[in-house]
mmCIF file of C-alpha atoms in Angstrom:
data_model
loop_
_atom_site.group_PDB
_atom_site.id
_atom_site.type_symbol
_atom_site.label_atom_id
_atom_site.label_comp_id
_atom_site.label_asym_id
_atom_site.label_seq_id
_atom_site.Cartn_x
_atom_site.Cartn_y
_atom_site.Cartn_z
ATOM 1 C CA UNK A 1 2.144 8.959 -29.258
ATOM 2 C CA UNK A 2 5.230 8.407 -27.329
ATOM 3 C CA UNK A 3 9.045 9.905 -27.751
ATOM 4 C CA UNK A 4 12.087 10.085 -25.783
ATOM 5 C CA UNK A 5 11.737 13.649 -26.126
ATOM 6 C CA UNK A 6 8.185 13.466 -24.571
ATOM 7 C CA UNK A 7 9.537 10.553 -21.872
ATOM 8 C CA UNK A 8 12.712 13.037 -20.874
ATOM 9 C CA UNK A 9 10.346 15.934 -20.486
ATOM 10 C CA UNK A 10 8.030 14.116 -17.740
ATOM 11 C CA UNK A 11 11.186 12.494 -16.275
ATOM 12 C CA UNK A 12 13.053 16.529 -15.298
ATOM 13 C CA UNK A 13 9.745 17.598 -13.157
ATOM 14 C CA UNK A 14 11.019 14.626 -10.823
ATOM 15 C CA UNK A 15 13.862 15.639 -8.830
ATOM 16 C CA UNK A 16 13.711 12.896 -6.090
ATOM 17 C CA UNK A 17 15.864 9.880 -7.174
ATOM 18 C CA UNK A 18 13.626 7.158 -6.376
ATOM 19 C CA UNK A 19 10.567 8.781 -7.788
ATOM 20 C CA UNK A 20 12.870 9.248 -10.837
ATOM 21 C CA UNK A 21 13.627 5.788 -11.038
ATOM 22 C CA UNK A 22 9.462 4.585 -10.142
ATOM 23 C CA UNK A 23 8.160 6.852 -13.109
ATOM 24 C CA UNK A 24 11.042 5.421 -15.463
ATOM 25 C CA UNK A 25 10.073 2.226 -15.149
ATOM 26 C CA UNK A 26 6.444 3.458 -15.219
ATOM 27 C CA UNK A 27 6.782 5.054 -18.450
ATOM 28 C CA UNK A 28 9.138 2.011 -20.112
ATOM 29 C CA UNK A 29 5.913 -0.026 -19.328
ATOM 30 C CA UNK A 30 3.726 1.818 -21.374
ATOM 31 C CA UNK A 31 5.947 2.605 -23.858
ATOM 32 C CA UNK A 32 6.349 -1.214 -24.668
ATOM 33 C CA UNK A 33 2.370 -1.924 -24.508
ATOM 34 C CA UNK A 34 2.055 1.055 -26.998
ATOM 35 C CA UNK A 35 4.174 -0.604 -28.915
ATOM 36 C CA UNK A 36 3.870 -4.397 -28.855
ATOM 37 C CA UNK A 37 -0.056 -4.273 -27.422
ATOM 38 C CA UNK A 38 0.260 -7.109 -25.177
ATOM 39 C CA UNK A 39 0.220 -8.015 -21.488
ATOM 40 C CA UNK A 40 2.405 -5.109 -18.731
ATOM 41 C CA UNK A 41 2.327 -5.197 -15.348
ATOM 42 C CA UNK A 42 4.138 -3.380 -13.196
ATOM 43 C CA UNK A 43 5.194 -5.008 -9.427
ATOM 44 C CA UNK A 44 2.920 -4.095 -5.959
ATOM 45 C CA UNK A 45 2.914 0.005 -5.554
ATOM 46 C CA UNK A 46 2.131 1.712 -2.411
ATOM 47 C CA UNK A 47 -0.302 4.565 -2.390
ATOM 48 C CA UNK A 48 2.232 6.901 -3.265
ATOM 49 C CA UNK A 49 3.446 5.264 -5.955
ATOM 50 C CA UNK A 50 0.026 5.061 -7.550
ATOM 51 C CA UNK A 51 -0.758 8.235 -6.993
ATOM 52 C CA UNK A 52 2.605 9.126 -8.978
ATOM 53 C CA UNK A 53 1.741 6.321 -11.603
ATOM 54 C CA UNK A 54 -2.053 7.572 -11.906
ATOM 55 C CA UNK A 55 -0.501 11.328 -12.766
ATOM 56 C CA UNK A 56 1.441 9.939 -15.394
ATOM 57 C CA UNK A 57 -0.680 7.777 -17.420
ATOM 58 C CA UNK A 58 -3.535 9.926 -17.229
ATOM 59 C CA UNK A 59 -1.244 12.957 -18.710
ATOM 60 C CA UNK A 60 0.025 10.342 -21.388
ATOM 61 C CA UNK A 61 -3.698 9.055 -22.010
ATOM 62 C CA UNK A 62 -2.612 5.607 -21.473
ATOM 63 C CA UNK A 63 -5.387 2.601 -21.139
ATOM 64 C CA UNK A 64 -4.742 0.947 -17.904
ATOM 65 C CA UNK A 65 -6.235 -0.848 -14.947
ATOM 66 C CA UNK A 66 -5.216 -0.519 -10.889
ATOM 67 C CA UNK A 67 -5.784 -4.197 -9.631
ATOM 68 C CA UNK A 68 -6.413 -4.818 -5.780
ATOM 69 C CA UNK A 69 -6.778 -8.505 -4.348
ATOM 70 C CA UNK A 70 -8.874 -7.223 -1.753
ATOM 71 C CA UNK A 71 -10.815 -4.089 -0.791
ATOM 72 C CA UNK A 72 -8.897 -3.788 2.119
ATOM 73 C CA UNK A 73 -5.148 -3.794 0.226
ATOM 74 C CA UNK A 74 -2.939 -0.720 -0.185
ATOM 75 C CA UNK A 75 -0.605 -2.414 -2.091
ATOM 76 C CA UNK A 76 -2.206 -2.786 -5.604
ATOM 77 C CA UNK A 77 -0.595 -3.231 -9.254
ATOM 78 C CA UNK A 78 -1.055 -1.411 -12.613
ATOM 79 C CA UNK A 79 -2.120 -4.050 -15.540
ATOM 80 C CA UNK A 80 -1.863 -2.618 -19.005
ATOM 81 C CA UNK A 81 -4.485 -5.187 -20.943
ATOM 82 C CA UNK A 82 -4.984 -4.963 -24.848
ATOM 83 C CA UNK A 83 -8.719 -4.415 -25.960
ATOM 84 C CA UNK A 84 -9.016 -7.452 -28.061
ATOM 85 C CA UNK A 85 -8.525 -9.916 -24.176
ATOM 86 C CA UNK A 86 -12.316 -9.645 -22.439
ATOM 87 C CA UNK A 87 -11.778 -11.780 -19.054
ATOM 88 C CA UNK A 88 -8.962 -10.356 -17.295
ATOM 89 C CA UNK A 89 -9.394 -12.730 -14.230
ATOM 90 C CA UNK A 90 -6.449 -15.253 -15.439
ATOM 91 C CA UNK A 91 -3.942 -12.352 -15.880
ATOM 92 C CA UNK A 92 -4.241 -11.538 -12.398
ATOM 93 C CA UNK A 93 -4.163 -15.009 -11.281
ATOM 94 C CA UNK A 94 -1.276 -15.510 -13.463
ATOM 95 C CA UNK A 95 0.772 -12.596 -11.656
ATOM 96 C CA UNK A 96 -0.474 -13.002 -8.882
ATOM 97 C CA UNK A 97 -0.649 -15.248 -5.622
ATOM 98 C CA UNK A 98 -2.530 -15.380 -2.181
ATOM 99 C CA UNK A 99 -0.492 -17.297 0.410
ATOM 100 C CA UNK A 100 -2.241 -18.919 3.330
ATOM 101 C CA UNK A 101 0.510 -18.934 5.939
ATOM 102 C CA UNK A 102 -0.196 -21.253 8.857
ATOM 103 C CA UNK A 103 2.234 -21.977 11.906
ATOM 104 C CA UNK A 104 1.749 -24.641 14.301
ATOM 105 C CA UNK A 105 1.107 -23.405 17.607
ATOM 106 C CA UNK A 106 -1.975 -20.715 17.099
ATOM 107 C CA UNK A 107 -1.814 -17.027 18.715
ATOM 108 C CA UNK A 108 2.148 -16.748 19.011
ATOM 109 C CA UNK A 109 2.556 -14.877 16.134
ATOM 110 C CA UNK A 110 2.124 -10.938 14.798
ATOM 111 C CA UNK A 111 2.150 -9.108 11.758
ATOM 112 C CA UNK A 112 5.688 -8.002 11.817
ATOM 113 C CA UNK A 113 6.746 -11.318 12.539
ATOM 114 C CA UNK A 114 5.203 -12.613 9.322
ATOM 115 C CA UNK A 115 6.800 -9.278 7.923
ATOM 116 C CA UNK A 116 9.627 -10.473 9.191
ATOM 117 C CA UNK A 117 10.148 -13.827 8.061
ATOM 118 C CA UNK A 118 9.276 -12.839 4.726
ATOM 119 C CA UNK A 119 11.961 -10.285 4.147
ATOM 120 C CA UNK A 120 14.567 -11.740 5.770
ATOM 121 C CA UNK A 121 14.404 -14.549 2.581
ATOM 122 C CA UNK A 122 16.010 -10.970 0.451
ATOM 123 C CA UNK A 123 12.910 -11.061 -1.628
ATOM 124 C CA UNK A 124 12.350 -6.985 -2.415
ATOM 125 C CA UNK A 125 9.801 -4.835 -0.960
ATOM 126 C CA UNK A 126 7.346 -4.336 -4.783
ATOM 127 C CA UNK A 127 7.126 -8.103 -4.673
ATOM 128 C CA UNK A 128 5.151 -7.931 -1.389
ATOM 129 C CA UNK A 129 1.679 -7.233 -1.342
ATOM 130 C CA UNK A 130 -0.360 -6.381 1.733
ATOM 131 C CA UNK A 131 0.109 -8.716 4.920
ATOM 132 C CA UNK A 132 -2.843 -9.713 6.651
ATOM 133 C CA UNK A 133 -2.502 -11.415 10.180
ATOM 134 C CA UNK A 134 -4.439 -13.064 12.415
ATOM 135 C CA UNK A 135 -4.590 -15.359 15.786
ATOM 136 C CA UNK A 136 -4.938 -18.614 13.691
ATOM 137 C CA UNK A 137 -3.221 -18.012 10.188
ATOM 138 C CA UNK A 138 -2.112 -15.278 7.997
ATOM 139 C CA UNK A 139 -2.538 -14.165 4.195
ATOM 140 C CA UNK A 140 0.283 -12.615 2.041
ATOM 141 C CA UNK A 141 0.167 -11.578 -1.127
ATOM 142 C CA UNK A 142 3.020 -11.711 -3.793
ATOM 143 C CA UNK A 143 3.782 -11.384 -7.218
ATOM 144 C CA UNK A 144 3.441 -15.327 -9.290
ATOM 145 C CA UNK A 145 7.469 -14.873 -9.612
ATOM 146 C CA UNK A 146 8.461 -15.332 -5.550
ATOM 147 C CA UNK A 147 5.587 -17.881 -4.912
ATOM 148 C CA UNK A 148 7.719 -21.240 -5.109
ATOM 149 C CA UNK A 149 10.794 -19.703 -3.449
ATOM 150 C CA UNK A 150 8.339 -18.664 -0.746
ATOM 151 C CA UNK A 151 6.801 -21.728 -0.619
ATOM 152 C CA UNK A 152 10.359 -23.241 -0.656
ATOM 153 C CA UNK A 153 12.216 -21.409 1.690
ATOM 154 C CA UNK A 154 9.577 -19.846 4.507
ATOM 155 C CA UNK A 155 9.191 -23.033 6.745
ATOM 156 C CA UNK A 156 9.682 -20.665 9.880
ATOM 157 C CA UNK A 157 8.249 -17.210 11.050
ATOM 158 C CA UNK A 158 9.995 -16.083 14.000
ATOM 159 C CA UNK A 159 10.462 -19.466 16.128
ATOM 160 C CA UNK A 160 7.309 -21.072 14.901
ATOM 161 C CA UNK A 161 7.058 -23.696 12.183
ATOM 162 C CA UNK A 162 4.794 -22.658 9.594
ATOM 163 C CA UNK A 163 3.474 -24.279 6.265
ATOM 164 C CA UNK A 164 2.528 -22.328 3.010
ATOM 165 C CA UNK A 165 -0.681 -23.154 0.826
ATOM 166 C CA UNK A 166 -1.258 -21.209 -2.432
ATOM 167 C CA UNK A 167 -4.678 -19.835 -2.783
ATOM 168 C CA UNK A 168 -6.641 -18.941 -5.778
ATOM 169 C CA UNK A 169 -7.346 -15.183 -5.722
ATOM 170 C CA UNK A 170 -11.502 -15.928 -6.492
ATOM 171 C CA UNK A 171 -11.171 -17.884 -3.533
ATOM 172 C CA UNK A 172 -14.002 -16.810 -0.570
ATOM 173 C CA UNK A 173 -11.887 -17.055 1.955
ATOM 174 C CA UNK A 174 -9.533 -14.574 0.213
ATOM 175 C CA UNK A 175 -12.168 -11.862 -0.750
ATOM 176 C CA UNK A 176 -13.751 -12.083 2.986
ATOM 177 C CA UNK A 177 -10.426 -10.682 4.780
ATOM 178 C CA UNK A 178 -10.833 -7.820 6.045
ATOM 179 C CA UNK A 179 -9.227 -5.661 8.845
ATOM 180 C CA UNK A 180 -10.467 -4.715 12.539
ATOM 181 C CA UNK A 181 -11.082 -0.998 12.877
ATOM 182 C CA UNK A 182 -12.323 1.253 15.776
ATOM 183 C CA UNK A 183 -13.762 4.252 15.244
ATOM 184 C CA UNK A 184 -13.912 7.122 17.502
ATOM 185 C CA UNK A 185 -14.146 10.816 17.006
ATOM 186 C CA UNK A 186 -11.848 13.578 18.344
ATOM 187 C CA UNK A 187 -11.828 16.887 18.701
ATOM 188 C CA UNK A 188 -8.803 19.141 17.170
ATOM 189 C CA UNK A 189 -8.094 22.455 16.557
ATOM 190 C CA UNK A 190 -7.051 22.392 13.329
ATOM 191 C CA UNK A 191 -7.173 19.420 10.568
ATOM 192 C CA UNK A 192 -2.594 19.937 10.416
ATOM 193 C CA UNK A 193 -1.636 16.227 11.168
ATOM 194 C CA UNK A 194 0.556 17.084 14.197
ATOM 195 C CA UNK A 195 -3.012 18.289 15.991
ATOM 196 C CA UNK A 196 -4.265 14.870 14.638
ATOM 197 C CA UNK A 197 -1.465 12.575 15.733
ATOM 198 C CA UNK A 198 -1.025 14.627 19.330
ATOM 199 C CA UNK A 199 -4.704 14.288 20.238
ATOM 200 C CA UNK A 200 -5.059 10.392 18.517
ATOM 201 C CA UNK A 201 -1.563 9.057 20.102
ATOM 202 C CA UNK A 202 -1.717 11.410 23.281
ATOM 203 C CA UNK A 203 1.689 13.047 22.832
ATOM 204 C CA UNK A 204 2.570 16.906 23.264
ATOM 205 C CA UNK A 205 2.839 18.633 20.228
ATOM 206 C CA UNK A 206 6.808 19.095 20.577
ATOM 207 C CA UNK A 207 7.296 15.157 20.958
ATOM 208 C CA UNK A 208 5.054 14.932 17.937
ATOM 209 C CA UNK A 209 6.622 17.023 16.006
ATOM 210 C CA UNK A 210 10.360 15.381 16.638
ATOM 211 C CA UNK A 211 9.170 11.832 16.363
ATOM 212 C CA UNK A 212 7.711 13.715 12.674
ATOM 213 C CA UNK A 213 10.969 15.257 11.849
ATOM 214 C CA UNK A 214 13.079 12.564 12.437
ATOM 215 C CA UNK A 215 11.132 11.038 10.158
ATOM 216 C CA UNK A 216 8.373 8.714 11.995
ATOM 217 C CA UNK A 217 5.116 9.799 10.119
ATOM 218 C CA UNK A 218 4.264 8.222 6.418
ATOM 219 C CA UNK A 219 1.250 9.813 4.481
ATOM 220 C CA UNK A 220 -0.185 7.326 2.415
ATOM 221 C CA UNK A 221 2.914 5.606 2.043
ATOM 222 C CA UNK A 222 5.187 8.987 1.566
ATOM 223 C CA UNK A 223 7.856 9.307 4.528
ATOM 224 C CA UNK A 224 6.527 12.809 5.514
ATOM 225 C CA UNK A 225 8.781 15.621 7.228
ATOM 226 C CA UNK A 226 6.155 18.614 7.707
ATOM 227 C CA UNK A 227 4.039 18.693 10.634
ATOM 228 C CA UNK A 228 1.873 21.227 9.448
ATOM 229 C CA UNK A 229 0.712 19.143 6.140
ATOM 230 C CA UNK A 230 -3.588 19.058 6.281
ATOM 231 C CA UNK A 231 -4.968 15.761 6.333
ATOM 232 C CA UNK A 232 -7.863 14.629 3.781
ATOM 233 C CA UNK A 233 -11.195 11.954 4.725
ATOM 234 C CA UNK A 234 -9.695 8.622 3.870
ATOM 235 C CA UNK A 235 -5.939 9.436 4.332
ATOM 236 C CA UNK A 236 -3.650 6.507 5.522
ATOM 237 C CA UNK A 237 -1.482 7.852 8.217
ATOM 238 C CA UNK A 238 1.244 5.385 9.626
ATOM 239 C CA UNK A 239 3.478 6.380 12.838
ATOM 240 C CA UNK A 240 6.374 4.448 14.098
ATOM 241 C CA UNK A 241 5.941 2.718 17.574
ATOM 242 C CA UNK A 242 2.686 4.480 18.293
ATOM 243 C CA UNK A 243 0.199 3.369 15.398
ATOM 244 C CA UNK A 244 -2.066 3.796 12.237
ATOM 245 C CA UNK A 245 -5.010 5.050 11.541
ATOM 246 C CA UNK A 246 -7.331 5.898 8.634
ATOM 247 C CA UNK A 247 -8.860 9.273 8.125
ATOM 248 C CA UNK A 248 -12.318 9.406 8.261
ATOM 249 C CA UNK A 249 -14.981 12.548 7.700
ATOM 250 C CA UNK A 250 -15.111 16.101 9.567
ATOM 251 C CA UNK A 251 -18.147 15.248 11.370
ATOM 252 C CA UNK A 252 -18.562 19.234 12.411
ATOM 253 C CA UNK A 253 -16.894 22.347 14.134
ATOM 254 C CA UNK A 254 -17.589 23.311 17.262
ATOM 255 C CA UNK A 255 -18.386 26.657 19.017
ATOM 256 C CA UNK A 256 -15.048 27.398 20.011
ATOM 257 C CA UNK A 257 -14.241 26.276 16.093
ATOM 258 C CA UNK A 258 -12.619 23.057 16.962
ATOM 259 C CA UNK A 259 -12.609 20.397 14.232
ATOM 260 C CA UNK A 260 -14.679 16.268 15.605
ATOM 261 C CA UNK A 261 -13.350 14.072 13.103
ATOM 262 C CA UNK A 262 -13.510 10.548 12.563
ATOM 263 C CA UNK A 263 -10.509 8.765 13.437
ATOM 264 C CA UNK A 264 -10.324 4.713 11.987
ATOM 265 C CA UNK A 265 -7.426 2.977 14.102
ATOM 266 C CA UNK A 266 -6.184 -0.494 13.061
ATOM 267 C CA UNK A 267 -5.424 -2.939 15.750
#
């Protein structure tokens, strides 16, 4: 099924390095659970990142399984499981941890402070999951390997105190997070994301379009150049010191042919 002939041909129609170096390790992965049919995961990915890894496997016709903590994660990781295991609950919990973060003076603290903290301990971005804050407490998820050195070494998020509890992944509490969003519809001329982002963020087109080439605006987790790329319903748009926002449907054109389209903004 697989060769290095086969793995070298997927590997040249990747010309950026780190997308090089993501479908490598993609493609050692499933090379070994061909071969030794037993337990692979690969770290958190980021929507582009599956989207790469989902191209791959799918052209190899490889058995394997996206795993999200919570509905409302990006961040997810690929499990390749053999057919003879039937519960695949204690994999994930053995890969994976939910840690309740919870500082001692309540409402002082944001989600790039916890983002923050947590990176400045030199653990690498794949071993992150998603980040969920709130006034009281906040949730981050991890891979199993970091969970005692985060336990061990986060004892402060920017100058609050804070104590770390492990959570099991069935937990309630863990699959009731969720994330505040606020809908409103717009209306744009076209569906290019610079109309979007201009209209959503109230900027003129030309400051939209610098903040976009100088590299502001991520696409589903892609750093994105082109202001005239089309947005798609359910597209995760990210831009530096202004917001993010999911996508949501074209409700309907107007008479003058302008798009109203649902616009999702987290706060």
């Amino acid at each position: 099924m697989f060769t290095r002939e086969k793995r070298a041909k997927i590997l040249e129609s990747y010309e950026n390095k780190e997308e090089k170096i993501l479908i490598s390790n993609i493609l050692d992965k499933a090379f070994r659970f061909d071969k030794e049919n037993k337990v692979i995961y690969t770290n958190f990915l980021n929507l582009h990142e599956l989207d790469l890894a989902n191209r791959v496997l799918n052209e190899l016709k490889v058995s394997f399984s996206i795993y999200s903590p919570n509905e409302y994660c990006n961040k997810k990781v690929i499990f390749f499981i053999p057919d003879y295991i039937e519960n695949s609950d204690q994999i994930y919990n053995d890969a994976i941890s939910c840690l309740k973060i919870i500082p001692n003076i309540k409402n002082k603290l944001i989600h790039k402070d916890y983002m923050g903290g947590i990176y400045s301990l030199g653990i690498k971005n794949e071993m992150i999951g998603d980040i969920f804050a709130y006034d009281e407490h906040a949730y981050v998820f991890c891979m199993k390997s970091v969970t005692s050195y985060l336990i061990t070494n986060l004892y402060k998020v920017g100058n609050q105190e804070v104590k770390l509890e492990e959570m099991d992944l069935k937990d309630k509490e863990i699959l009731d997070i969720s994330v505040n969003l606020v809908k409103k519809e717009y209306i744009i001329p076209s569906l290019r994301i610079d109309a979007i982002l201009s209209e959503v963020y109230n900027l003129s087109r030309m400051q939209t379009k610098e903040k976009i080439l100088k590299g502001d605006l991520f696409l589903n987790d892609r750093n994105m150049f082109y202001p005239h790329v089309q947005v798609k319903e359910n597209d995760i748009v990210s831009f530096k010191k202004c917001g993010k926002m999911k996508v949501g449907k074209t409700v309907r054109k107007t008479k003058s042919d302008n798009f109203v389209i649902e616009i999702y903004k987290f706060t």
